[in-house]
Coordinates of C-alpha atoms in Angstrom, one line a residue:
M1 CA 105.3 73.3 133.4
T2 CA 105.5 70.3 131.9
L3 CA 103.0 70.3 128.8
S4 CA 102.9 67.4 126.0
P5 CA 100.3 65.9 123.7
A6 CA 98.1 62.9 125.1
R7 CA 99.0 60.3 121.9
V8 CA 97.0 57.7 121.2
P9 CA 97.4 54.8 118.0
G10 CA 97.0 55.9 114.6
T11 CA 94.6 53.1 114.5
G12 CA 92.0 54.1 116.9
P13 CA 88.7 54.5 115.7
G14 CA 88.6 57.8 114.8
S15 CA 91.8 59.0 114.2
G16 CA 91.8 58.8 110.2
P17 CA 88.8 61.7 110.5
A18 CA 90.2 63.3 113.1
V19 CA 93.8 63.5 110.6
R20 CA 91.4 65.1 108.3
R21 CA 89.4 67.4 110.4
L22 CA 93.0 68.7 111.3
S23 CA 94.4 68.3 107.8
A24 CA 91.8 70.8 106.3
T25 CA 92.0 73.2 108.8
L26 CA 95.4 73.8 108.2
Y27 CA 94.6 74.2 105.2
G28 CA 91.5 77.0 105.2
Y29 CA 93.8 78.3 107.3
A30 CA 96.7 78.5 105.6
F31 CA 95.2 79.8 102.7
L32 CA 93.3 82.5 103.8
D33 CA 96.0 83.5 105.8
D34 CA 97.3 84.5 102.1
F35 CA 94.4 85.5 100.2
V36 CA 95.2 88.7 101.2
L37 CA 94.8 91.0 97.8
L38 CA 96.7 94.0 99.2
Y39 CA 100.0 92.5 99.0
P40 CA 99.9 93.4 95.0
V41 CA 99.5 96.9 95.3
Y42 CA 99.8 97.6 99.2
A43 CA 103.6 99.2 97.6
L44 CA 101.2 101.7 95.1
L45 CA 99.2 102.8 98.1
F46 CA 102.4 104.0 100.4
S47 CA 103.6 105.5 96.4
D48 CA 100.4 106.9 96.2
T49 CA 100.3 108.2 99.8
G50 CA 103.2 110.0 98.6
L51 CA 106.4 108.0 100.6
T52 CA 110.0 107.7 99.1
V53 CA 112.1 105.0 98.6
W54 CA 113.8 105.6 101.6
Q55 CA 110.3 105.3 103.6
I56 CA 109.0 102.1 101.7
S57 CA 112.0 100.7 103.2
S58 CA 112.2 101.8 106.2
L59 CA 108.6 100.0 106.5
F60 CA 109.8 97.2 105.0
C61 CA 112.2 97.0 108.2
L62 CA 110.3 97.9 110.6
W63 CA 108.3 94.9 109.7
S64 CA 111.6 92.2 109.9
L65 CA 112.9 93.7 112.8
T66 CA 109.8 93.0 114.9
G67 CA 109.4 89.9 113.0
V68 CA 113.2 89.4 114.7
L69 CA 112.1 91.1 118.6
L70 CA 109.4 89.2 118.9
E71 CA 109.4 85.4 117.4
I72 CA 111.2 83.9 119.9
P73 CA 109.2 85.3 123.4
S74 CA 106.2 84.3 121.3
G75 CA 107.2 81.0 120.4
A76 CA 108.5 80.5 124.8
W77 CA 104.7 82.0 125.4
A78 CA 102.7 79.0 123.3
D79 CA 104.4 76.7 124.6
A80 CA 103.7 78.0 128.0
V81 CA 99.6 78.4 126.8
S82 CA 97.7 77.6 124.1
R83 CA 99.2 77.3 120.7
R84 CA 95.0 77.9 119.4
L85 CA 95.7 81.3 120.9
L86 CA 98.2 82.7 119.4
L87 CA 96.7 81.7 116.0
W88 CA 93.2 83.3 116.4
F89 CA 94.7 86.5 117.9
G90 CA 96.9 87.0 115.4
P91 CA 94.7 87.6 111.9
L92 CA 93.2 89.9 113.8
L93 CA 96.5 92.0 114.6
T94 CA 96.5 92.5 111.1
A95 CA 92.9 93.3 110.4
A96 CA 93.4 96.4 112.4
G97 CA 96.6 97.1 110.3
F98 CA 95.0 96.5 106.9
T99 CA 92.4 99.0 108.7
L100 CA 94.7 101.5 109.3
W101 CA 96.4 101.9 105.9
V102 CA 93.0 102.7 104.0
L103 CA 91.4 104.4 106.7
A104 CA 93.7 106.7 107.6
P105 CA 97.6 105.6 105.3
S106 CA 99.8 107.9 106.0
Y107 CA 103.9 106.9 107.0
W108 CA 102.8 106.1 110.9
A109 CA 99.9 104.4 110.7
F110 CA 101.9 102.0 107.6
A111 CA 104.7 101.9 109.9
L112 CA 102.4 100.7 112.8
G113 CA 100.8 98.3 110.2
F114 CA 103.5 96.6 109.9
V115 CA 104.6 96.0 113.4
L116 CA 101.0 94.8 114.4
W117 CA 101.8 92.6 110.8
G118 CA 105.2 91.7 112.4
A119 CA 103.5 90.9 115.3
K120 CA 100.9 88.9 114.0
G121 CA 103.3 86.6 112.1
A122 CA 105.6 86.0 115.7
L123 CA 102.6 84.7 117.2
G124 CA 101.8 82.3 113.9
S125 CA 105.4 81.3 113.4
G126 CA 106.6 77.7 115.8
A127 CA 102.5 78.1 117.6
L128 CA 101.1 76.4 113.8
E129 CA 104.1 73.8 113.1
A130 CA 104.5 72.4 116.8
L131 CA 100.2 72.4 116.8
V132 CA 99.9 70.8 114.3
Y133 CA 103.2 67.8 114.8
E134 CA 101.9 67.1 118.3
E135 CA 97.6 66.8 117.2
L136 CA 99.0 64.6 114.1
D137 CA 101.4 62.7 116.9
R138 CA 99.0 62.0 119.0
L139 CA 96.9 60.6 116.6
G140 CA 99.6 58.7 116.0
A141 CA 100.3 60.5 112.7
A142 CA 103.4 61.9 112.9
D143 CA 104.3 60.9 110.2
R144 CA 102.2 62.6 107.8
Y145 CA 104.0 65.8 109.1
A146 CA 105.6 67.0 106.0
A147 CA 103.7 66.0 103.6
V148 CA 100.8 67.7 105.6
M149 CA 102.5 70.9 105.7
G150 CA 103.8 70.8 102.2
R151 CA 100.1 70.9 101.2
A152 CA 99.0 73.9 103.1
R153 CA 102.5 76.0 101.8
A154 CA 100.9 75.0 99.0
A155 CA 97.5 76.3 99.7
G156 CA 99.0 79.6 101.2
L157 CA 100.8 79.9 97.2
V158 CA 98.1 79.4 95.6
A159 CA 96.1 81.9 97.9
V160 CA 98.9 84.5 96.3
M161 CA 98.4 83.6 93.0
A162 CA 94.0 84.0 93.2
A163 CA 94.8 87.3 94.6
I164 CA 97.3 89.1 92.1
P165 CA 94.6 88.4 89.2
L166 CA 91.3 89.2 91.6
A167 CA 93.3 92.8 93.5
G168 CA 93.0 94.7 89.6
P169 CA 88.5 94.0 89.6
V170 CA 88.6 94.5 93.4
Y171 CA 90.8 97.6 93.1
A172 CA 89.2 99.2 89.9
F173 CA 86.1 98.7 91.4
G174 CA 86.3 100.7 94.5
G175 CA 89.8 101.9 94.9
Y176 CA 91.9 101.3 98.3
P177 CA 88.8 101.0 100.5
A178 CA 87.5 98.1 98.6
V179 CA 90.9 96.0 98.2
G180 CA 91.8 97.4 102.1
L181 CA 88.0 95.5 103.3
A182 CA 88.6 92.7 101.1
S183 CA 91.6 91.7 102.9
V184 CA 90.2 92.4 106.6
L185 CA 87.8 90.3 105.9
A186 CA 90.6 87.7 104.9
C187 CA 92.4 87.9 108.2
L188 CA 88.7 88.5 110.3
L189 CA 88.0 84.6 108.3
T190 CA 91.3 83.4 109.4
A191 CA 91.0 84.0 112.4
A192 CA 87.3 82.0 112.4
T193 CA 89.0 78.9 111.0
A194 CA 91.5 79.2 113.6
T195 CA 89.7 78.6 116.3
R196 CA 88.8 75.6 115.2
F197 CA 92.1 73.4 115.3
P198 CA 91.6 71.4 117.7
E199 CA 94.7 71.3 120.9
H200 CA 94.8 69.0 122.8
R201 CA 98.0 69.1 125.7
E202 CA 98.0 66.5 128.6
P203 CA 99.4 67.6 132.0
A204 CA 103.0 65.8 132.1
D205 CA 104.1 66.8 135.4
G206 CA 101.4 66.0 137.8
P207 CA 98.2 67.4 138.5
G208 CA 97.1 71.4 138.0
E209 CA 96.9 72.2 135.1
V210 CA 94.7 72.1 131.8
R211 CA 94.0 69.8 129.1
A212 CA 93.6 72.1 125.9
D213 CA 90.3 70.6 124.4
G214 CA 87.7 72.8 123.5
P215 CA 88.1 76.2 121.5
G216 CA 87.9 78.8 124.1
E217 CA 89.9 76.3 126.3
G218 CA 93.6 75.6 127.1
L219 CA 95.4 78.5 128.5
G220 CA 97.5 75.8 130.9
E221 CA 98.7 78.3 133.5
G222 CA 96.5 80.9 133.9
P223 CA 97.4 83.9 132.0
E224 CA 99.2 86.5 134.1
D225 CA 101.5 83.2 134.4
A226 CA 102.4 82.5 131.5
L227 CA 102.8 86.1 131.2
G228 CA 104.4 86.2 134.0
G229 CA 106.9 83.6 135.0
G230 CA 105.4 81.5 132.5
W231 CA 106.9 81.8 129.0
T232 CA 110.8 82.5 130.5
R233 CA 110.1 79.0 131.5
T234 CA 109.2 77.2 129.0
L235 CA 112.1 79.3 127.0
R236 CA 114.6 78.3 129.4
A237 CA 113.4 74.6 129.3
G238 CA 113.8 74.7 124.9
L239 CA 116.8 76.7 124.9
A240 CA 118.6 74.0 126.8
E241 CA 117.1 71.3 124.7
A242 CA 119.4 72.6 122.5
R243 CA 122.2 73.1 124.1
G244 CA 122.5 69.9 125.2
N245 CA 121.5 68.5 122.3
R246 CA 123.3 68.2 118.9
S247 CA 120.6 67.1 117.0
V248 CA 118.6 69.6 117.6
R249 CA 121.2 72.0 116.9
G250 CA 122.0 70.6 113.6
A251 CA 118.2 71.3 112.6
L252 CA 118.5 74.4 114.1
L253 CA 120.5 75.6 111.3
L254 CA 119.4 73.7 108.2
V255 CA 115.8 75.8 108.8
P256 CA 117.2 79.3 107.9
A257 CA 120.4 77.4 105.9
V258 CA 117.6 76.3 103.4
T259 CA 114.8 78.5 103.8
A260 CA 116.2 82.1 103.6
V261 CA 118.1 82.5 100.7
W262 CA 116.0 82.1 98.2
G263 CA 113.1 82.7 100.9
A264 CA 114.8 86.6 99.6
L265 CA 115.9 85.7 96.1
D266 CA 111.3 85.6 96.2
E267 CA 111.0 89.6 96.6
Y268 CA 113.5 90.5 92.7
T269 CA 112.1 87.5 90.5
P270 CA 110.0 90.3 88.9
L271 CA 113.5 92.5 88.1
L272 CA 114.9 89.1 86.7
V273 CA 111.7 88.3 84.8
R274 CA 112.0 91.8 82.7
D275 CA 115.9 92.2 82.5
T276 CA 115.3 88.8 79.9
G277 CA 113.7 90.8 78.0
V278 CA 109.8 90.5 78.6
A279 CA 106.9 92.9 78.1
E280 CA 105.8 94.3 81.6
S281 CA 102.9 93.5 81.2
A282 CA 103.8 89.2 80.6
V283 CA 106.0 88.9 83.8
P284 CA 102.7 88.5 86.0
N285 CA 103.2 85.7 84.4
W286 CA 106.1 84.0 84.7
L287 CA 105.8 84.8 88.3
L288 CA 102.9 82.7 88.3
L289 CA 105.3 79.3 86.2
I290 CA 108.2 81.0 89.5
W291 CA 105.1 80.5 92.0
A292 CA 103.4 77.1 90.2
G293 CA 107.0 75.6 90.4
A294 CA 107.2 76.0 94.7
T295 CA 103.6 75.5 94.2
V296 CA 104.2 71.5 93.0
G297 CA 106.7 71.4 95.6
G298 CA 105.3 71.5 98.5
L299 CA 102.6 69.0 97.2
L300 CA 106.2 66.9 97.2
A301 CA 107.0 67.1 100.8
G302 CA 105.1 63.4 101.2
V303 CA 107.9 61.9 98.7
G304 CA 110.0 64.1 99.7
R305 CA 110.0 62.3 103.1
R306 CA 111.8 59.5 101.9
L307 CA 115.2 61.3 101.6
G308 CA 118.1 60.1 103.5
T309 CA 120.7 62.7 104.2
G310 CA 122.2 62.2 101.3
G311 CA 119.5 62.4 99.1
F312 CA 118.8 65.5 100.8
A313 CA 121.9 67.3 99.7
G314 CA 121.3 66.0 96.3
L315 CA 118.1 68.2 96.1
L316 CA 119.8 71.1 97.1
A317 CA 122.8 71.1 94.6
V318 CA 120.4 69.9 91.5
S319 CA 117.6 73.5 93.1
A320 CA 121.3 75.1 93.0
V321 CA 122.1 74.0 90.0
A322 CA 119.6 74.9 88.5
L323 CA 119.3 78.4 89.6
A324 CA 121.9 79.5 88.4
A325 CA 122.1 78.1 85.0
G326 CA 118.5 79.8 84.6
A327 CA 119.4 83.3 86.0
W328 CA 122.5 83.2 83.8
V329 CA 121.2 82.8 80.9
R330 CA 118.2 85.6 80.9
T331 CA 115.9 84.2 78.5
P332 CA 112.4 83.9 78.9
A333 CA 113.5 80.1 79.1
G334 CA 115.7 80.6 81.3
I335 CA 112.7 81.4 84.4
G336 CA 111.1 77.7 83.6
L337 CA 115.1 76.1 85.0
V338 CA 114.3 78.7 88.5
A339 CA 110.3 77.8 88.8
L340 CA 111.9 74.0 88.7
S341 CA 114.5 75.4 91.9
F342 CA 112.1 77.1 92.9
C343 CA 110.0 73.7 93.4
G344 CA 113.3 72.0 95.5
F345 CA 113.4 74.8 97.5
Q346 CA 109.9 74.7 98.3
L347 CA 110.9 71.3 99.5
A348 CA 113.6 71.0 100.6
S349 CA 112.1 73.7 102.9
V350 CA 109.2 71.5 104.5
L351 CA 111.8 68.4 105.1
A352 CA 114.1 70.5 106.9
D353 CA 111.0 72.2 109.8
A354 CA 110.0 68.5 109.3
R355 CA 113.8 66.7 110.1
L356 CA 113.7 70.0 113.1
Q357 CA 110.5 68.6 114.5
D358 CA 111.3 65.2 114.8
R359 CA 115.0 65.6 116.7
I360 CA 112.5 67.8 119.4
G361 CA 111.5 65.6 122.1
G362 CA 110.6 68.3 125.4
T363 CA 108.2 70.7 125.6
G364 CA 109.9 73.8 123.8
R365 CA 108.6 73.0 120.2
A366 CA 107.1 76.2 119.4
T367 CA 109.6 77.9 121.6
L368 CA 112.7 75.8 119.3
T369 CA 110.7 76.9 115.9
S370 CA 110.8 79.8 117.2
V371 CA 114.2 80.7 117.1
A372 CA 114.8 78.5 113.3
G373 CA 112.7 81.1 113.1
V374 CA 114.5 84.2 114.3
G375 CA 118.0 82.7 112.4
T376 CA 115.8 83.0 108.6
D377 CA 114.5 86.5 108.8
L378 CA 118.3 87.6 110.4
T379 CA 119.3 85.5 107.7
T380 CA 117.3 86.9 105.2
I381 CA 117.5 90.4 106.8
A382 CA 121.5 89.7 105.3
V383 CA 120.8 88.3 102.2
Y384 CA 118.9 91.6 101.0
G385 CA 121.8 93.6 102.1
A386 CA 123.6 91.8 100.4
Y387 CA 121.5 91.9 97.5
G388 CA 121.7 94.9 97.7
V389 CA 125.6 95.2 96.9
I390 CA 125.6 93.0 94.6
G391 CA 122.5 93.7 92.6
S392 CA 124.1 97.2 92.5
A393 CA 127.8 95.8 90.7
T394 CA 126.0 93.4 88.4
T395 CA 123.2 91.6 86.9
H396 CA 120.2 90.8 88.3
G397 CA 120.7 87.3 86.2
A398 CA 124.3 86.8 87.8
A399 CA 122.9 87.7 91.3
F400 CA 120.8 85.0 91.4
A401 CA 123.5 82.5 90.1
L402 CA 125.5 84.6 93.2
F403 CA 123.0 83.7 95.7
A404 CA 123.0 79.3 94.2
V405 CA 126.8 79.5 96.7
P406 CA 125.4 78.6 99.7
Y407 CA 123.2 76.1 98.6
L408 CA 125.8 74.3 97.4
V409 CA 128.3 75.0 100.1
T410 CA 125.2 73.1 102.2
A411 CA 124.6 70.6 100.2
V412 CA 128.4 69.2 100.5
L413 CA 128.2 70.0 104.3
L414 CA 125.5 67.5 104.1
A415 CA 126.5 65.0 102.2
A416 CA 130.2 64.9 103.8
V417 CA 127.3 64.1 107.2
G418 CA 125.9 61.8 105.5
K419 CA 128.9 59.8 104.7
G420 CA 130.1 60.3 108.5
A421 CA 127.2 58.5 110.1
A422 CA 126.8 55.8 107.3
R423 CA 130.9 54.9 107.9
K424 CA 129.6 54.8 112.2
G425 CA 126.4 52.9 110.7
T426 CA 129.0 50.1 109.7
A427 CA 131.3 50.5 111.8
G428 CA 128.9 50.0 114.8
K429 CA 127.0 46.5 112.5
K430 CA 130.5 45.0 111.7
A431 CA 131.3 45.1 115.7
A432 CA 128.4 44.1 116.6
R433 CA 128.7 41.1 114.6
A434 CA 132.0 39.8 116.0
A435 CA 130.9 40.4 119.7
R436 CA 128.0 37.7 118.5
T437 CA 130.5 35.8 116.8
S438 CA 132.7 35.8 119.4
G439 CA 129.9 35.2 122.1
S440 CA 129.1 31.8 120.3
R441 CA 133.1 30.0 119.7
A442 CA 132.9 31.7 123.4
R443 CA 130.2 29.1 124.2
P444 CA 130.7 25.1 125.2

């Protein structure tokens, strides 16, 4: 089955309001998806239930492993059926997991909850990016993808920053059950918001296929076909495009190269801040500065879209230097440089995703985006392991500085690619001018 959006002119009647409706739905979805009051306290819930550090670590590994195993199949499923269907079904899984956590707290309840949470992440990864890009493309506004997704990521970070201070009063009022109830409600609202996503997927291979138009429609093939051979066909088609298109392969590799390291380091920022000597009570305030930097990076995606390969390489290099310098000095002032680096890395992550979406030309958009997600997950797990070794042997500041090196390497490689492309372009222009000159001389 081949599904592709029916493109309409971006200047047509109603295209502007349609883009605004899509964007507003996306921003609401992103905010509610991260407005989870359990985020800042779930580790405390595990500890208060009696779990050991090893057990808590095993839960995190199970969470990551679930995402890795389900990411690509769920992406292929999103290409075979309705992406909107997966986006509203996923938050219901998380709601069920959070309910288990607060009603029957135990290791196995937490484990099942993380499996459900990991499944939700896999269902949404790839499906969301593919839906938004193709809807914008249908409206003639694909060039706005980076700006729209950057703002969506910023909305998610704002939600996290709002949930952190709100979790304390809610916990004081009703304990873990109250925090859990608020988190479940956020998940349900996220699912309800997902039903408002537009999805127009016109058949490209002939009659007999269904267009996704209104809520509840757009499964393409029947669910039994999609669960059987439909998703395997879209998986093969997506992977075939990656094998046959060097540009797509490069964009696939760039996403984890840019996203994984700083995404993993984010988990250790509280330890980095504490090592600067600030009071324990002041750590959240400095973390808010770092997250504010990442939020600004998302908002700058529309402007950053204009960066070429050389500019992108420069962005990574500057961010890497800021990360290394800010972490190495081990002072509160250095945290400002770390925030600046996270601003750059967030911007680079959005731009890397946009580059991938621009290069995908087939119907396996969600599949290939999920492949990039798996690469990010696996790299993130590797960074966790490496940080465990490096962080145990040195300071957190030195460890952060060391992890800036991969970004410098990526920047150098991108700069080399950019120079090679520029040389080819110059040679091509010279050849074209020579051909035109030769032709003019040959004419009588």
